[in-house]
PDB file of C-alpha atoms in Angstrom:
ATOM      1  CA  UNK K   1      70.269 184.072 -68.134  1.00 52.00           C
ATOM      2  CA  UNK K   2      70.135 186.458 -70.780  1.00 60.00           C
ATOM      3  CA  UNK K   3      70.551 183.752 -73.624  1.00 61.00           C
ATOM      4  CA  UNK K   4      67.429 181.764 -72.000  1.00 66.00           C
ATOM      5  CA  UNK K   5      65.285 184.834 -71.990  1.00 63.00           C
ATOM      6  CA  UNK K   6      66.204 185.116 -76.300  1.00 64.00           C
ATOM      7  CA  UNK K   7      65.304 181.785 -76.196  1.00 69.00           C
ATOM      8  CA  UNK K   8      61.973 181.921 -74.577  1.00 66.00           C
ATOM      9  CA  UNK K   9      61.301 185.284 -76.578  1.00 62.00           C
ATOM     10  CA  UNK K  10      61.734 183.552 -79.780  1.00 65.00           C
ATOM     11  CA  UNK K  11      59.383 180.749 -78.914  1.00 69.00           C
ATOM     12  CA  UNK K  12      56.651 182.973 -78.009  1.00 61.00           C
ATOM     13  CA  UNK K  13      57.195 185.128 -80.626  1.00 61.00           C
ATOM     14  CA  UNK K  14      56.235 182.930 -82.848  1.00 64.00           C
ATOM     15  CA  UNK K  15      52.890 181.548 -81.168  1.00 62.00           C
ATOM     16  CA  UNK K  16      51.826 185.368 -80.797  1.00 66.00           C
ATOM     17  CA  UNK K  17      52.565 189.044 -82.261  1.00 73.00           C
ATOM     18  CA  UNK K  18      54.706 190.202 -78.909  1.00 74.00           C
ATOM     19  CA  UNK K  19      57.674 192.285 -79.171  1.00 79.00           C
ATOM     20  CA  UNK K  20      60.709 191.173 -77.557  1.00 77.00           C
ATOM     21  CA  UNK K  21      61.025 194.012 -75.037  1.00 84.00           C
ATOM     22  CA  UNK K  22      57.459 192.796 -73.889  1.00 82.00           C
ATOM     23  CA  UNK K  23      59.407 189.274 -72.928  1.00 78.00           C
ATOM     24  CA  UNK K  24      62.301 190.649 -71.256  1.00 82.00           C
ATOM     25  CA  UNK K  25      60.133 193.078 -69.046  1.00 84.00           C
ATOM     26  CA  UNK K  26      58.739 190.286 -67.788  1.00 82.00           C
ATOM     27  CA  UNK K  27      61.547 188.300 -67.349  1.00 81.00           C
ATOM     28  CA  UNK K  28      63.081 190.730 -65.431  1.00 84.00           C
ATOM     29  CA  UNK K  29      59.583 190.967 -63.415  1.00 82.00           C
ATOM     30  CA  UNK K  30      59.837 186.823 -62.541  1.00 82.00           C
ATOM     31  CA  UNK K  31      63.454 187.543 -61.546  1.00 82.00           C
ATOM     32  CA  UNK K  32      62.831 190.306 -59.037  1.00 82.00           C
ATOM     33  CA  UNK K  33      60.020 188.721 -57.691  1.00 78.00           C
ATOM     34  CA  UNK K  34      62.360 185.525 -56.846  1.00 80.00           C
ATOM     35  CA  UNK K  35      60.419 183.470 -59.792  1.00 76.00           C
ATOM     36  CA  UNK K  36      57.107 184.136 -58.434  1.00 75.00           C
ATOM     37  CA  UNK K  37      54.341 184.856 -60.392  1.00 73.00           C
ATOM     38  CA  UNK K  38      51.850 186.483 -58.330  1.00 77.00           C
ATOM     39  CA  UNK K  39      51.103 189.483 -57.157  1.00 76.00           C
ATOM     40  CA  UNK K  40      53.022 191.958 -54.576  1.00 76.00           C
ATOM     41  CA  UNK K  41      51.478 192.137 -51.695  1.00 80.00           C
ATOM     42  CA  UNK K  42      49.147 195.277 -51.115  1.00 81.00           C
ATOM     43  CA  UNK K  43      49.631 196.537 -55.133  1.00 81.00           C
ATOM     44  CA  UNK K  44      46.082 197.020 -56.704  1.00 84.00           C
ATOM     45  CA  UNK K  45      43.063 199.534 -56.572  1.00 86.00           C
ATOM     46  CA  UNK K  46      42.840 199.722 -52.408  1.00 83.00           C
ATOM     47  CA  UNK K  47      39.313 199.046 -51.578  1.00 81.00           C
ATOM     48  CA  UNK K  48      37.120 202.498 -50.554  1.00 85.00           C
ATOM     49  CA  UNK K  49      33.964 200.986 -49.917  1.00 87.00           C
ATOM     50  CA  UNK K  50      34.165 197.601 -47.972  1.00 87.00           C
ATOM     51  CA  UNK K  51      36.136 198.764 -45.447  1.00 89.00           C
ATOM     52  CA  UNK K  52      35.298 197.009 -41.914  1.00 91.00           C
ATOM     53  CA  UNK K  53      33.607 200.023 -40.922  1.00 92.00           C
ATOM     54  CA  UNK K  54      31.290 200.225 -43.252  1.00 92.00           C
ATOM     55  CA  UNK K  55      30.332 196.459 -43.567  1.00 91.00           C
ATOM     56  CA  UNK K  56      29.498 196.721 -39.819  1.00 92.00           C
ATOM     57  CA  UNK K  57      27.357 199.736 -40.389  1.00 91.00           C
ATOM     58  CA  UNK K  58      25.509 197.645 -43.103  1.00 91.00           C
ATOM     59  CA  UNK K  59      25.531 194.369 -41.178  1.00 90.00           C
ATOM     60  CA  UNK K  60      23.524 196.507 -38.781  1.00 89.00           C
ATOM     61  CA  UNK K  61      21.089 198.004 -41.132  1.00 89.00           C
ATOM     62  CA  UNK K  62      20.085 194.327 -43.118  1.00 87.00           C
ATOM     63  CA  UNK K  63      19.598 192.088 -39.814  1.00 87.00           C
ATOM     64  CA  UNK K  64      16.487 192.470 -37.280  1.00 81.00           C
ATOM     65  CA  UNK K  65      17.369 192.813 -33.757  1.00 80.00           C
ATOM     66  CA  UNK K  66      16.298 189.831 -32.065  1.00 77.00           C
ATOM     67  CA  UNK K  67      13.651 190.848 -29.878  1.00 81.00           C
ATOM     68  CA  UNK K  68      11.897 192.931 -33.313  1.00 82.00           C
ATOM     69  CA  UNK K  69      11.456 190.830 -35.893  1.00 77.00           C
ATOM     70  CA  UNK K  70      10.628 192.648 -39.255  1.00 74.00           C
ATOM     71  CA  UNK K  71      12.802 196.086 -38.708  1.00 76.00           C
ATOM     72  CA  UNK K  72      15.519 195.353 -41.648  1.00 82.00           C
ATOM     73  CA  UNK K  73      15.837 197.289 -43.951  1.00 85.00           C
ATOM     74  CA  UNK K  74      16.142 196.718 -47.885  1.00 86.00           C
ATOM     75  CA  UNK K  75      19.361 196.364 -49.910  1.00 88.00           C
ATOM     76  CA  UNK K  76      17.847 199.385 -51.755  1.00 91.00           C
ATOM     77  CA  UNK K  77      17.111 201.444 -48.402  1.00 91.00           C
ATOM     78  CA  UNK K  78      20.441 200.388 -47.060  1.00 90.00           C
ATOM     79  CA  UNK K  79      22.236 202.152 -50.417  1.00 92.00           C
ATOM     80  CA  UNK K  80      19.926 204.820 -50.451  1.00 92.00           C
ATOM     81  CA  UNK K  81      20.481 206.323 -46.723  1.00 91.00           C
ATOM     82  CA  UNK K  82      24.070 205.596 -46.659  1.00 91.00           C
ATOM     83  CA  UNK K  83      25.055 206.514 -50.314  1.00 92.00           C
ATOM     84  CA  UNK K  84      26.840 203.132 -50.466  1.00 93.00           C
ATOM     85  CA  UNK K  85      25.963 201.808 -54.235  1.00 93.00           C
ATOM     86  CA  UNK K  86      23.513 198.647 -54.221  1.00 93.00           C
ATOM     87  CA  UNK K  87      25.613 196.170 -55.767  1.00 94.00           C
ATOM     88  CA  UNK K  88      28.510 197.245 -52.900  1.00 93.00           C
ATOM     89  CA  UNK K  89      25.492 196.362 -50.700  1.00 93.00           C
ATOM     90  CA  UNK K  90      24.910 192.987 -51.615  1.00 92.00           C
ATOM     91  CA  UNK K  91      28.478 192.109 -52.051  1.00 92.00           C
ATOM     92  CA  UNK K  92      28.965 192.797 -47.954  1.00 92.00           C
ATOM     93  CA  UNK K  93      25.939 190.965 -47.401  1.00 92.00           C
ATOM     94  CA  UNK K  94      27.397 187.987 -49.150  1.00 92.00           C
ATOM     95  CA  UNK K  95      30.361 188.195 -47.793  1.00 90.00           C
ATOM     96  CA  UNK K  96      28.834 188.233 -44.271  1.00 90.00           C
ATOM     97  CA  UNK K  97      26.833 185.320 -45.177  1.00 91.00           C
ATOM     98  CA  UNK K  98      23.139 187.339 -45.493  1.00 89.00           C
ATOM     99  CA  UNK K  99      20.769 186.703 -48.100  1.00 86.00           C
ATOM    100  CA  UNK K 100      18.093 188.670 -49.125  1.00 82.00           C
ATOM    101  CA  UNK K 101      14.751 187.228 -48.943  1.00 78.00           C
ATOM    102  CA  UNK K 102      11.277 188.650 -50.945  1.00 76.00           C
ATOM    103  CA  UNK K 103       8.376 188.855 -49.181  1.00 74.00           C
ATOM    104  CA  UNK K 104       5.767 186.634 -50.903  1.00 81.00           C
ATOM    105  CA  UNK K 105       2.082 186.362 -50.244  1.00 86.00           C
ATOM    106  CA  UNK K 106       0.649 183.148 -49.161  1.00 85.00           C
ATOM    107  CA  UNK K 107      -2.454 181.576 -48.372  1.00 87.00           C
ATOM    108  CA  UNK K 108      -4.474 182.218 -45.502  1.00 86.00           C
ATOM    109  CA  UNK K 109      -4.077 179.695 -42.393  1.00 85.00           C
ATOM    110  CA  UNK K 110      -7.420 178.518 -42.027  1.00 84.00           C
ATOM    111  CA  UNK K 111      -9.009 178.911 -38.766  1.00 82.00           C
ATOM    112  CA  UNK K 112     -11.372 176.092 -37.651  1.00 79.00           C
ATOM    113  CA  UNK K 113     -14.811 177.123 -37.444  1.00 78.00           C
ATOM    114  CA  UNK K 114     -17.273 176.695 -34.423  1.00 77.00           C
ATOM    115  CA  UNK K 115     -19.537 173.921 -34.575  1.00 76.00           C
ATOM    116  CA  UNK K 116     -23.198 174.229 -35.034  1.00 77.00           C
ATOM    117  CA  UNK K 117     -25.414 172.096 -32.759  1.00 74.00           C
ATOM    118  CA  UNK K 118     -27.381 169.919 -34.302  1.00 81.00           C
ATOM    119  CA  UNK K 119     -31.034 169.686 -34.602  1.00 82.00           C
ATOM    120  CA  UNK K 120     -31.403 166.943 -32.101  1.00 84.00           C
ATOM    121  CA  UNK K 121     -28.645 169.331 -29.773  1.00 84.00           C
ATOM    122  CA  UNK K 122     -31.175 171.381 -30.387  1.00 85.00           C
ATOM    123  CA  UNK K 123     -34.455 170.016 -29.282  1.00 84.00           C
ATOM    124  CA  UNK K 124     -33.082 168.780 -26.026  1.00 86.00           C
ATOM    125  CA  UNK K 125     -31.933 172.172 -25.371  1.00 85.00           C
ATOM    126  CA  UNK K 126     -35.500 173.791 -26.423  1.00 85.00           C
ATOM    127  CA  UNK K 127     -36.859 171.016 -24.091  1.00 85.00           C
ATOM    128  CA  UNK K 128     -34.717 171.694 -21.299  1.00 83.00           C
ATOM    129  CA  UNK K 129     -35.446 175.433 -21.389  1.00 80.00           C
ATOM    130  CA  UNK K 130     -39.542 175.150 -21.777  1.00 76.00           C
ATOM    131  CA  UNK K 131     -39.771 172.647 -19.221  1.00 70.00           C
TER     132      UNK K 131
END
């Protein structure tokens, strides 16, 4: 095994600037891992922020109850009172499938207006009365 890994040093080598010791380490990486290539389970930065509890408190915070309409609050309101940064914000909200909406101004719904009698409405009601 040790002659392949020379072998595969002094290929890549030569397509880039790596030292050899850079090529064994991870050979010997691949061959602990049982040839994978990915990732141990659980190694990383753990996450602080999106923890379940905390994407439930938020959840709460960006949807209306059903019965009130209106009472969200803001992705910027959200961050604000719970000292959770915005961007953290809108990543939970994407992951639970929210979307942030702007409140735009539209035109007004007009309302039909009353209808006028007309003048011959008129006169037969002006005749009716004086009669």
């Amino acid at each position: 095994m040790r002659m392949y890994e020379h072998r595969v040093a002094n290929t890549l080598r030569g397509a880039r600037d790596w030292k050899q010791q850079t090529i064994y380490d991870a050979c010997r990486k691949i061959r602990a891992q049982g040839g994978s290539i990915e990732r141990k389970q659980g190694s990383g930065r753990p996450r602080t922020i999106r923890t379940e509890e905390n994407m439930r408190r938020v959840e709460a915070l960006l949807k209306s109850p059903p019965r009130i309409p209106g009472t969200h609050l803001s992705a910027r309101k959200v961050a604000s009172g719970t000292g959770i940064s915005r961007r953290s914000i809108q990543r939970i909200a994407e992951d639970r499938g929210l979307k942030f909406l702007k409140k735009t101004k539209v035109h007004k719904i007009p309302v039909p207006k009353r209808r006028r009698e007309t003048n011959e409405q008129c006169r037969v009601r002006l005749c009716d009365t004086n009669r």
